[in-house]
PDB file of C-alpha atoms in Angstrom:
ATOM      1  CA  MET G   8     235.953  84.485-120.919  1.00 89.00           C
ATOM      2  CA  GLU G   9     239.848  83.566-122.510  1.00 92.00           C
ATOM      3  CA  LEU G  10     242.282  81.200-122.266  1.00 91.00           C
ATOM      4  CA  THR G  11     246.038  80.892-122.980  1.00 92.00           C
ATOM      5  CA  GLY G  12     247.496  77.905-123.131  1.00 93.00           C
ATOM      6  CA  ASN G  13     250.404  76.307-124.903  1.00 93.00           C
ATOM      7  CA  ALA G  14     249.806  75.963-129.014  1.00 94.00           C
ATOM      8  CA  LEU G  15     250.713  71.933-129.839  1.00 95.00           C
ATOM      9  CA  HIS G  16     249.408  72.977-133.371  1.00 95.00           C
ATOM     10  CA  PRO G  17     249.082  76.227-134.614  1.00 95.00           C
ATOM     11  CA  GLY G  18     245.952  77.583-136.329  1.00 94.00           C
ATOM     12  CA  SER G  19     242.470  78.986-136.205  1.00 95.00           C
ATOM     13  CA  GLY G  20     239.288  77.128-135.409  1.00 96.00           C
ATOM     14  CA  ALA G  21     235.661  77.800-134.375  1.00 97.00           C
ATOM     15  CA  GLY G  22     232.803  76.035-133.370  1.00 97.00           C
ATOM     16  CA  ARG G  23     230.133  74.595-130.096  1.00 96.00           C
ATOM     17  CA  LEU G  24     232.499  73.200-127.179  1.00 97.00           C
ATOM     18  CA  PHE G  25     232.073  69.902-127.026  1.00 97.00           C
ATOM     19  CA  VAL G  26     233.369  68.203-123.416  1.00 96.00           C
ATOM     20  CA  LEU G  27     234.027  64.731-123.587  1.00 95.00           C
ATOM     21  CA  ARG G  28     232.919  63.563-119.859  1.00 91.00           C
ATOM     22  CA  LYS G  29     235.447  60.747-119.972  1.00 92.00           C
ATOM     23  CA  PRO G  30     238.648  59.688-121.919  1.00 91.00           C
ATOM     24  CA  VAL G  31     238.229  58.284-125.232  1.00 90.00           C
ATOM     25  CA  SER G  32     240.308  55.535-127.494  1.00 90.00           C
ATOM     26  CA  PHE G  33     240.160  57.256-130.943  1.00 92.00           C
ATOM     27  CA  TRP G  34     240.699  53.827-131.877  1.00 91.00           C
ATOM     28  CA  GLY G  35     237.279  51.914-131.839  1.00 90.00           C
ATOM     29  CA  GLY G  36     235.724  55.315-129.923  1.00 93.00           C
ATOM     30  CA  VAL G  37     235.859  57.481-132.236  1.00 96.00           C
ATOM     31  CA  ASP G  38     234.209  56.649-136.208  1.00 97.00           C
ATOM     32  CA  PRO G  39     236.334  58.347-138.908  1.00 97.00           C
ATOM     33  CA  LEU G  40     233.395  58.523-141.476  1.00 97.00           C
ATOM     34  CA  LYS G  41     230.923  59.758-139.716  1.00 97.00           C
ATOM     35  CA  GLY G  42     233.236  61.959-136.746  1.00 97.00           C
ATOM     36  CA  ILE G  43     230.810  60.499-133.813  1.00 98.00           C
ATOM     37  CA  VAL G  44     231.986  59.020-130.226  1.00 96.00           C
ATOM     38  CA  ALA G  45     231.038  55.168-131.536  1.00 96.00           C
ATOM     39  CA  ASP G  46     232.241  53.945-128.242  1.00 95.00           C
ATOM     40  CA  PRO G  47     228.681  51.972-126.720  1.00 95.00           C
ATOM     41  CA  ARG G  48     229.861  52.699-123.509  1.00 94.00           C
ATOM     42  CA  HIS G  49     231.423  56.190-123.589  1.00 94.00           C
ATOM     43  CA  PRO G  50     228.348  58.515-121.902  1.00 95.00           C
ATOM     44  CA  GLN G  51     228.254  60.639-124.782  1.00 96.00           C
ATOM     45  CA  HIS G  52     227.946  57.665-127.591  1.00 96.00           C
ATOM     46  CA  GLY G  53     226.583  59.103-131.053  1.00 96.00           C
ATOM     47  CA  LYS G  54     227.807  62.565-129.869  1.00 97.00           C
ATOM     48  CA  SER G  55     229.390  64.271-132.946  1.00 97.00           C
ATOM     49  CA  LEU G  56     232.617  65.819-132.450  1.00 96.00           C
ATOM     50  CA  CYS G  57     232.808  67.124-136.369  1.00 97.00           C
ATOM     51  CA  GLY G  58     232.895  70.645-136.249  1.00 97.00           C
ATOM     52  CA  ARG G  59     233.317  71.243-132.694  1.00 97.00           C
ATOM     53  CA  ILE G  60     235.624  72.692-130.382  1.00 97.00           C
ATOM     54  CA  LEU G  61     236.879  69.044-128.662  1.00 97.00           C
ATOM     55  CA  VAL G  62     237.321  69.548-124.922  1.00 97.00           C
ATOM     56  CA  MET G  63     239.335  66.720-123.721  1.00 95.00           C
ATOM     57  CA  GLU G  64     241.445  66.398-120.267  1.00 93.00           C
ATOM     58  CA  ARG G  65     243.260  63.263-122.204  1.00 91.00           C
ATOM     59  CA  THR G  66     243.107  60.266-124.240  1.00 87.00           C
ATOM     60  CA  ILE G  67     243.756  56.682-123.793  1.00 87.00           C
ATOM     61  CA  GLY G  68     243.997  53.811-126.286  1.00 75.00           C
ATOM     62  CA  SER G  69     245.697  52.663-128.666  1.00 72.00           C
ATOM     63  CA  SER G  70     248.736  54.192-131.024  1.00 83.00           C
ATOM     64  CA  SER G  71     246.305  53.572-133.901  1.00 89.00           C
ATOM     65  CA  SER G  72     244.590  56.802-132.531  1.00 91.00           C
ATOM     66  CA  SER G  73     247.366  58.739-135.338  1.00 94.00           C
ATOM     67  CA  ALA G  74     245.340  57.137-138.097  1.00 95.00           C
ATOM     68  CA  ILE G  75     241.500  57.684-136.725  1.00 96.00           C
ATOM     69  CA  MET G  76     242.905  61.449-136.063  1.00 96.00           C
ATOM     70  CA  LEU G  77     244.237  61.579-139.522  1.00 97.00           C
ATOM     71  CA  GLU G  78     241.160  59.945-141.339  1.00 97.00           C
ATOM     72  CA  LEU G  79     239.280  61.723-139.548  1.00 98.00           C
ATOM     73  CA  LEU G  80     240.529  65.204-141.204  1.00 98.00           C
ATOM     74  CA  ARG G  81     240.740  63.295-144.349  1.00 97.00           C
ATOM     75  CA  ASN G  82     237.366  62.769-144.578  1.00 97.00           C
ATOM     76  CA  ARG G  83     236.527  66.002-143.197  1.00 97.00           C
ATOM     77  CA  VAL G  84     234.690  64.708-139.957  1.00 98.00           C
ATOM     78  CA  SER G  85     237.016  66.294-137.284  1.00 98.00           C
ATOM     79  CA  PRO G  86     236.785  68.773-134.372  1.00 98.00           C
ATOM     80  CA  ALA G  87     236.972  72.335-135.631  1.00 98.00           C
ATOM     81  CA  GLY G  88     239.755  72.299-133.065  1.00 97.00           C
ATOM     82  CA  ILE G  89     241.162  70.263-129.901  1.00 97.00           C
ATOM     83  CA  VAL G  90     241.911  71.357-126.125  1.00 97.00           C
ATOM     84  CA  LEU G  91     243.772  69.280-124.286  1.00 95.00           C
ATOM     85  CA  GLY G  92     244.520  68.617-120.476  1.00 95.00           C
ATOM     86  CA  ARG G  93     247.434  66.672-121.673  1.00 93.00           C
ATOM     87  CA  PRO G  94     250.005  66.691-124.553  1.00 91.00           C
ATOM     88  CA  ASP G  95     249.397  63.723-126.768  1.00 91.00           C
ATOM     89  CA  ALA G  96     252.091  62.588-129.522  1.00 92.00           C
ATOM     90  CA  ILE G  97     250.112  60.372-130.684  1.00 92.00           C
ATOM     91  CA  LEU G  98     247.259  62.450-131.579  1.00 92.00           C
ATOM     92  CA  MET G  99     249.038  65.103-132.671  1.00 94.00           C
ATOM     93  CA  LEU G 100     251.542  62.349-135.044  1.00 95.00           C
ATOM     94  CA  GLY G 101     247.864  62.248-136.994  1.00 96.00           C
ATOM     95  CA  ILE G 102     247.351  65.679-137.350  1.00 97.00           C
ATOM     96  CA  LEU G 103     251.302  66.283-138.366  1.00 97.00           C
ATOM     97  CA  VAL G 104     251.279  63.283-141.358  1.00 97.00           C
ATOM     98  CA  ALA G 105     247.467  65.264-142.426  1.00 97.00           C
ATOM     99  CA  ARG G 106     249.650  68.656-143.084  1.00 96.00           C
ATOM    100  CA  GLU G 107     252.337  66.692-144.947  1.00 97.00           C
ATOM    101  CA  LEU G 108     250.017  64.977-147.270  1.00 97.00           C
ATOM    102  CA  GLY G 109     247.684  68.582-147.467  1.00 96.00           C
ATOM    103  CA  TYR G 110     244.673  67.896-145.474  1.00 96.00           C
ATOM    104  CA  PRO G 111     243.207  70.379-143.347  1.00 95.00           C
ATOM    105  CA  THR G 112     244.739  70.159-140.255  1.00 96.00           C
ATOM    106  CA  VAL G 113     242.885  71.602-136.918  1.00 97.00           C
ATOM    107  CA  PRO G 114     244.683  74.094-133.651  1.00 97.00           C
ATOM    108  CA  VAL G 115     245.512  72.142-131.092  1.00 96.00           C
ATOM    109  CA  VAL G 116     246.098  73.462-126.918  1.00 96.00           C
ATOM    110  CA  GLN G 117     246.733  72.291-124.400  1.00 95.00           C
ATOM    111  CA  VAL G 118     245.687  74.069-120.704  1.00 96.00           C
ATOM    112  CA  ASP G 119     245.524  73.204-117.203  1.00 94.00           C
ATOM    113  CA  GLU G 120     242.940  71.526-115.132  1.00 93.00           C
ATOM    114  CA  SER G 121     241.126  74.428-114.675  1.00 94.00           C
ATOM    115  CA  GLY G 122     241.087  75.453-117.831  1.00 94.00           C
ATOM    116  CA  ILE G 123     239.179  72.424-118.600  1.00 95.00           C
ATOM    117  CA  GLU G 124     237.209  73.156-115.785  1.00 95.00           C
ATOM    118  CA  ARG G 125     236.305  76.347-116.991  1.00 94.00           C
ATOM    119  CA  LEU G 126     235.306  75.291-120.505  1.00 95.00           C
ATOM    120  CA  ALA G 127     233.419  72.161-119.065  1.00 95.00           C
ATOM    121  CA  ARG G 128     231.073  74.783-117.694  1.00 94.00           C
ATOM    122  CA  ALA G 129     230.684  76.557-120.826  1.00 94.00           C
ATOM    123  CA  GLU G 130     229.993  73.229-122.931  1.00 94.00           C
ATOM    124  CA  GLY G 131     227.600  74.169-125.827  1.00 94.00           C
ATOM    125  CA  ARG G 132     228.756  77.801-126.011  1.00 95.00           C
ATOM    126  CA  ARG G 133     230.584  79.251-129.478  1.00 96.00           C
ATOM    127  CA  ALA G 134     234.299  79.495-129.163  1.00 96.00           C
ATOM    128  CA  THR G 135     237.031  80.287-131.423  1.00 96.00           C
ATOM    129  CA  ILE G 136     240.815  78.842-130.995  1.00 96.00           C
ATOM    130  CA  THR G 137     243.847  81.182-132.638  1.00 94.00           C
ATOM    131  CA  ASP G 138     247.308  80.327-131.989  1.00 87.00           C
ATOM    132  CA  GLY G 139     247.142  78.754-128.631  1.00 89.00           C
ATOM    133  CA  VAL G 140     244.011  81.100-127.409  1.00 89.00           C
ATOM    134  CA  VAL G 141     240.505  80.286-126.480  1.00 93.00           C
ATOM    135  CA  GLU G 142     237.871  82.528-126.665  1.00 92.00           C
ATOM    136  CA  VAL G 143     234.523  81.155-125.714  1.00 92.00           C
ATOM    137  CA  VAL G 144     231.486  83.711-126.675  1.00 83.00           C
ATOM    138  CA  VAL G 145     229.592  84.470-123.345  1.00 70.00           C
ATOM    139  CA  ARG G 146     226.661  86.727-124.154  1.00 67.00           C
ATOM    140  CA  PRO G 147     224.979  88.530-120.985  1.00 60.00           C
ATOM    141  CA  SER G 148     221.531  87.393-120.058  1.00 53.00           C
ATOM    142  CA  PRO G 149     219.185  90.571-120.881  1.00 58.00           C
ATOM    143  CA  ARG G 150     218.710  92.674-117.702  1.00 58.00           C
ATOM    144  CA  GLN G 151     214.462  92.013-116.605  1.00 48.00           C
ATOM    145  CA  GLY G 152     212.324  94.372-117.021  1.00 46.00           C
ATOM    146  CA  SER G 153     214.343  96.613-119.883  1.00 45.00           C
ATOM    147  CA  ALA G 154     212.741  98.154-122.561  1.00 44.00           C
TER     148      ALA G 154
END
C-alpha cells in the first residue's frame, strides 16, 4: 500500500505503524525521557512511540507540545516518522527547533481521513516515509496447500 500526502517536514523514516486511537496532548501525555504514552487516561497508556511511525488524526493540548517533541528528538526516543490527519504547527515547531539545534529530526506527512483509516487497518505493519510518501509493507499470505 502506498499513500501520498503533503510533506510537512521532509526526510525518511521507517518503523512499525503505531496508530493513536484517541488524540493525546504531548504535554503531560507523552513521556519525553522514555517516548511512551504517559497519560494514564489514554487507552494506549504505556505504549512506546519510539522508533515507530506514529499515525494520528490530530493532537490536543498545549503549546508546550513543541518542547516535548524537541525533548523526544534530543533524547532519541521519538517516533521514526509522523503521519497526521491535520497539520499541527506546534508539533512542527519542536521538529524545526531540533533541526536548528542539530538534533535528528523526523519526516512528517499529512494525509486525508481515508489515508488515516487505511493506515489504521495496517497497524503493526512495517512502513516507510520518504518525502511525503508513506509505503506500508504488505506481504501476501502463503497459499494453502502450496508446496
